[in-house]
C-alpha positions as YAML, in Angstrom:
chain: A
units: angstrom
residues:
- id: 1
  name: GLU
  ca: [-0.35, -15.49, 16.33]
- id: 2
  name: ARG
  ca: [-0.28, -14.03, 19.83]
- id: 3
  name: SER
  ca: [2.10, -15.02, 22.46]
- id: 4
  name: PHE
  ca: [0.93, -15.76, 25.94]
- id: 5
  name: GLY
  ca: [2.56, -12.60, 27.33]
- id: 6
  name: ALA
  ca: [1.09, -10.38, 24.61]
- id: 7
  name: ALA
  ca: [-2.34, -11.83, 25.31]
- id: 8
  name: LEU
  ca: [-1.94, -11.00, 29.02]
- id: 9
  name: ASP
  ca: [-0.76, -7.51, 28.30]
- id: 10
  name: CYS
  ca: [-3.77, -6.88, 25.87]
- id: 11
  name: LEU
  ca: [-6.42, -8.98, 27.86]
- id: 12
  name: ASP
  ca: [-8.74, -8.55, 24.87]
- id: 13
  name: GLU
  ca: [-8.00, -10.49, 21.63]
- id: 14
  name: GLU
  ca: [-9.53, -7.59, 19.67]
- id: 15
  name: GLU
  ca: [-7.01, -4.94, 21.00]
- id: 16
  name: ALA
  ca: [-4.55, -3.25, 18.74]
- id: 17
  name: TRP
  ca: [-1.04, -4.83, 17.99]
- id: 18
  name: VAL
  ca: [1.41, -5.19, 20.83]
- id: 19
  name: PRO
  ca: [5.15, -4.68, 20.25]
- id: 20
  name: ASN
  ca: [6.87, -7.57, 18.29]
- id: 21
  name: GLU
  ca: [3.47, -9.36, 17.60]
- id: 22
  name: ARG
  ca: [3.16, -10.96, 14.09]
- id: 23
  name: ARG
  ca: [-0.04, -10.54, 12.16]
- id: 24
  name: ARG
  ca: [-1.16, -11.46, 8.69]
- id: 25
  name: VAL
  ca: [-1.23, -8.24, 6.69]
- id: 26
  name: VAL
  ca: [-3.40, -7.92, 3.49]
- id: 27
  name: VAL
  ca: [-3.61, -4.84, 1.30]
- id: 28
  name: THR
  ca: [-6.01, -4.18, -1.47]
- id: 29
  name: VAL
  ca: [-4.80, -1.72, -4.02]
- id: 30
  name: VAL
  ca: [-8.01, -0.27, -4.85]
- id: 31
  name: SER
  ca: [-7.22, 2.56, -7.35]
- id: 32
  name: ALA
  ca: [-5.05, 5.54, -8.25]
- id: 33
  name: SER
  ca: [-6.27, 8.87, -9.76]
- id: 34
  name: HIS
  ca: [-4.63, 11.75, -11.67]
- id: 35
  name: LEU
  ca: [-1.67, 9.95, -13.06]
- id: 36
  name: PRO
  ca: [0.76, 11.79, -15.22]
- id: 37
  name: LYS
  ca: [1.71, 10.91, -18.78]
- id: 38
  name: LYS
  ca: [5.24, 9.40, -18.73]
- id: 39
  name: ASP
  ca: [5.91, 8.74, -22.33]
- id: 40
  name: MET
  ca: [6.21, 10.88, -25.43]
- id: 41
  name: MET
  ca: [3.65, 8.55, -27.10]
- id: 42
  name: GLY
  ca: [0.83, 6.62, -25.66]
- id: 43
  name: SER
  ca: [-0.67, 6.76, -22.30]
- id: 44
  name: VAL
  ca: [0.25, 5.46, -18.83]
- id: 45
  name: ASP
  ca: [0.09, 1.65, -18.26]
- id: 46
  name: PRO
  ca: [0.33, 1.65, -14.39]
- id: 47
  name: PHE
  ca: [0.94, -0.94, -11.84]
- id: 48
  name: ALA
  ca: [1.75, -0.82, -8.06]
- id: 49
  name: VAL
  ca: [4.40, -2.45, -5.96]
- id: 50
  name: VAL
  ca: [3.68, -2.68, -2.19]
- id: 51
  name: VAL
  ca: [6.62, -3.32, 0.14]
- id: 52
  name: MET
  ca: [6.36, -3.89, 4.01]
- id: 53
  name: ASP
  ca: [8.59, -5.71, 6.57]
- id: 54
  name: GLY
  ca: [10.90, -6.92, 3.62]
- id: 55
  name: LYS
  ca: [7.94, -8.34, 1.66]
- id: 56
  name: GLU
  ca: [7.21, -7.05, -1.95]
- id: 57
  name: ARG
  ca: [4.07, -7.65, -4.03]
- id: 58
  name: ARG
  ca: [3.12, -6.40, -7.34]
- id: 59
  name: SER
  ca: [-0.32, -5.64, -8.92]
- id: 60
  name: LYS
  ca: [-1.31, -6.24, -12.42]
- id: 61
  name: VAL
  ca: [-0.93, -3.66, -15.12]
- id: 62
  name: VAL
  ca: [-3.93, -1.54, -16.16]
- id: 63
  name: LYS
  ca: [-3.37, -0.53, -19.86]
- id: 64
  name: GLY
  ca: [-4.11, 3.00, -20.85]
- id: 65
  name: ALA
  ca: [-5.47, 4.34, -17.55]
- id: 66
  name: TYR
  ca: [-4.73, 7.74, -15.86]
- id: 67
  name: ASP
  ca: [-7.29, 6.68, -13.22]
- id: 68
  name: PRO
  ca: [-6.69, 2.98, -12.89]
- id: 69
  name: GLU
  ca: [-8.91, 0.69, -10.84]
- id: 70
  name: TRP
  ca: [-7.04, -2.61, -9.61]
- id: 71
  name: ASN
  ca: [-9.28, -3.69, -6.78]
- id: 72
  name: GLU
  ca: [-6.43, -6.25, -6.28]
- id: 73
  name: THR
  ca: [-5.81, -7.97, -2.97]
- id: 74
  name: LEU
  ca: [-2.14, -8.56, -2.09]
- id: 75
  name: GLU
  ca: [-1.24, -10.63, 0.78]
- id: 76
  name: LEU
  ca: [2.08, -9.54, 2.54]
- id: 77
  name: GLY
  ca: [1.86, -12.63, 4.90]
- id: 78
  name: TRP
  ca: [2.97, -12.48, 8.50]
- id: 79
  name: CYS
  ca: [4.48, -9.07, 9.41]
- id: 80
  name: ARG
  ca: [5.81, -7.90, 12.76]
- id: 81
  name: GLY
  ca: [3.78, -5.21, 14.46]
- id: 82
  name: CYS
  ca: [5.99, -2.27, 14.98]
- id: 83
  name: PRO
  ca: [5.18, 1.45, 15.42]
- id: 84
  name: GLU
  ca: [8.27, 2.43, 13.26]
- id: 85
  name: GLY
  ca: [8.55, 2.04, 9.43]
- id: 86
  name: ALA
  ca: [6.00, 2.21, 6.79]
- id: 87
  name: MET
  ca: [4.30, 0.39, 4.08]
- id: 88
  name: ARG
  ca: [5.56, 1.78, 0.74]
- id: 89
  name: VAL
  ca: [3.55, 1.90, -2.41]
- id: 90
  name: THR
  ca: [5.22, 2.70, -5.48]
- id: 91
  name: LEU
  ca: [3.44, 3.35, -8.85]
- id: 92
  name: PHE
  ca: [5.18, 2.57, -12.05]
- id: 93
  name: ASP
  ca: [4.38, 2.81, -15.82]
- id: 94
  name: GLU
  ca: [5.06, -0.29, -17.86]
- id: 95
  name: ASP
  ca: [6.87, 0.25, -21.09]
- id: 96
  name: LEU
  ca: [8.21, -1.99, -23.93]
- id: 97
  name: THR
  ca: [11.69, -1.22, -22.63]
- id: 98
  name: GLY
  ca: [11.02, -1.63, -18.77]
- id: 99
  name: LYS
  ca: [9.22, 0.67, -16.37]
- id: 100
  name: ASP
  ca: [9.30, 4.23, -15.28]
- id: 101
  name: GLU
  ca: [8.53, 5.21, -11.80]
- id: 102
  name: ILE
  ca: [5.65, 7.55, -11.41]
- id: 103
  name: GLY
  ca: [5.94, 8.15, -7.66]
- id: 104
  name: GLY
  ca: [5.29, 6.68, -4.31]
- id: 105
  name: ALA
  ca: [3.35, 6.93, -1.02]
- id: 106
  name: GLU
  ca: [3.89, 5.66, 2.52]
- id: 107
  name: LEU
  ca: [1.47, 4.44, 5.05]
- id: 108
  name: ASP
  ca: [3.06, 4.86, 8.52]
- id: 109
  name: CYS
  ca: [3.05, 1.50, 10.34]
- id: 110
  name: SER
  ca: [1.68, 3.22, 13.43]
- id: 111
  name: VAL
  ca: [-1.65, 3.25, 11.47]
- id: 112
  name: LEU
  ca: [-1.62, -0.43, 11.19]
- id: 113
  name: TYR
  ca: [-0.11, -0.81, 14.70]
- id: 114
  name: ARG
  ca: [-3.24, 0.73, 16.20]
- id: 115
  name: GLN
  ca: [-5.80, -1.42, 14.23]
- id: 116
  name: LYS
  ca: [-7.71, -4.23, 15.79]
- id: 117
  name: VAL
  ca: [-7.43, -7.83, 14.56]
- id: 118
  name: GLY
  ca: [-9.36, -8.03, 11.36]
- id: 119
  name: GLU
  ca: [-10.21, -4.41, 11.08]
- id: 120
  name: GLU
  ca: [-10.15, -2.93, 7.60]
- id: 121
  name: ARG
  ca: [-9.25, 0.58, 6.97]
- id: 122
  name: GLU
  ca: [-9.35, 2.54, 3.61]
- id: 123
  name: VAL
  ca: [-6.87, 5.13, 3.16]
- id: 124
  name: VAL
  ca: [-6.00, 7.65, 0.39]
- id: 125
  name: LEU
  ca: [-2.35, 8.71, 0.02]
- id: 126
  name: GLY
  ca: [-0.85, 11.50, -1.98]
- id: 127
  name: VAL
  ca: [1.79, 10.28, -4.43]
- id: 128
  name: LEU
  ca: [5.24, 11.97, -4.29]
- id: 129
  name: ASP
  ca: [8.14, 11.88, -6.72]
- id: 130
  name: ALA
  ca: [11.59, 10.89, -5.67]
- id: 131
  name: LYS
  ca: [12.35, 14.54, -4.33]
- id: 132
  name: GLY
  ca: [9.34, 14.38, -2.19]
- id: 133
  name: ALA
  ca: [7.15, 16.84, -4.32]
- id: 134
  name: PRO
  ca: [3.55, 15.99, -5.18]
- id: 135
  name: VAL
  ca: [3.09, 14.25, -8.56]
- id: 136
  name: LEU
  ca: [0.59, 16.11, -10.74]
- id: 137
  name: GLY
  ca: [-1.34, 14.20, -13.35]
- id: 138
  name: GLN
  ca: [-1.85, 14.85, -16.96]
- id: 139
  name: ASP
  ca: [-5.13, 16.72, -15.87]
- id: 140
  name: LYS
  ca: [-3.07, 18.85, -13.27]
- id: 141
  name: GLY
  ca: [-4.77, 17.11, -10.32]
- id: 142
  name: MET
  ca: [-2.63, 15.75, -7.54]
- id: 143
  name: SER
  ca: [-1.86, 11.97, -7.94]
- id: 144
  name: GLU
  ca: [-3.33, 9.75, -5.28]
- id: 145
  name: VAL
  ca: [-3.48, 5.98, -4.53]
- id: 146
  name: LYS
  ca: [-6.33, 4.40, -2.55]
- id: 147
  name: LEU
  ca: [-5.61, 1.29, -0.47]
- id: 148
  name: ARG
  ca: [-7.65, -0.87, 2.01]
- id: 149
  name: VAL
  ca: [-5.57, -2.58, 4.71]
- id: 150
  name: ARG
  ca: [-6.20, -5.20, 7.25]
...
């Protein structure tokens, strides 16, 4: 939804977001790799939570997967284009007693801010723990999450 002033500033409907413009944001949680074992028994049952502009969406759980593939599209609805802030993706391990946080990653909103209308971009982000250190998987590889955003 472009305002008249924003359209004049851009002149081209396919230009990147202009400040305070609202656009429909869709993220596909493609996969994660090198996830750590979080429990004493069993393997990891991961799911992803995506948060942007105050909106939160959750993927399905993939049972027993250190390298889960979701290929799940989550619609975040209309979000305000702003160069500040981030889209946050947090990975969790589902347990019988709740969930354990594996770690998270952030996609700077300036990446989305520079995208053209309808443009899709695939990104791979390193997963960090709560202290900002890289999360290492049960195979000692660095944990990553792959997204497609538009």
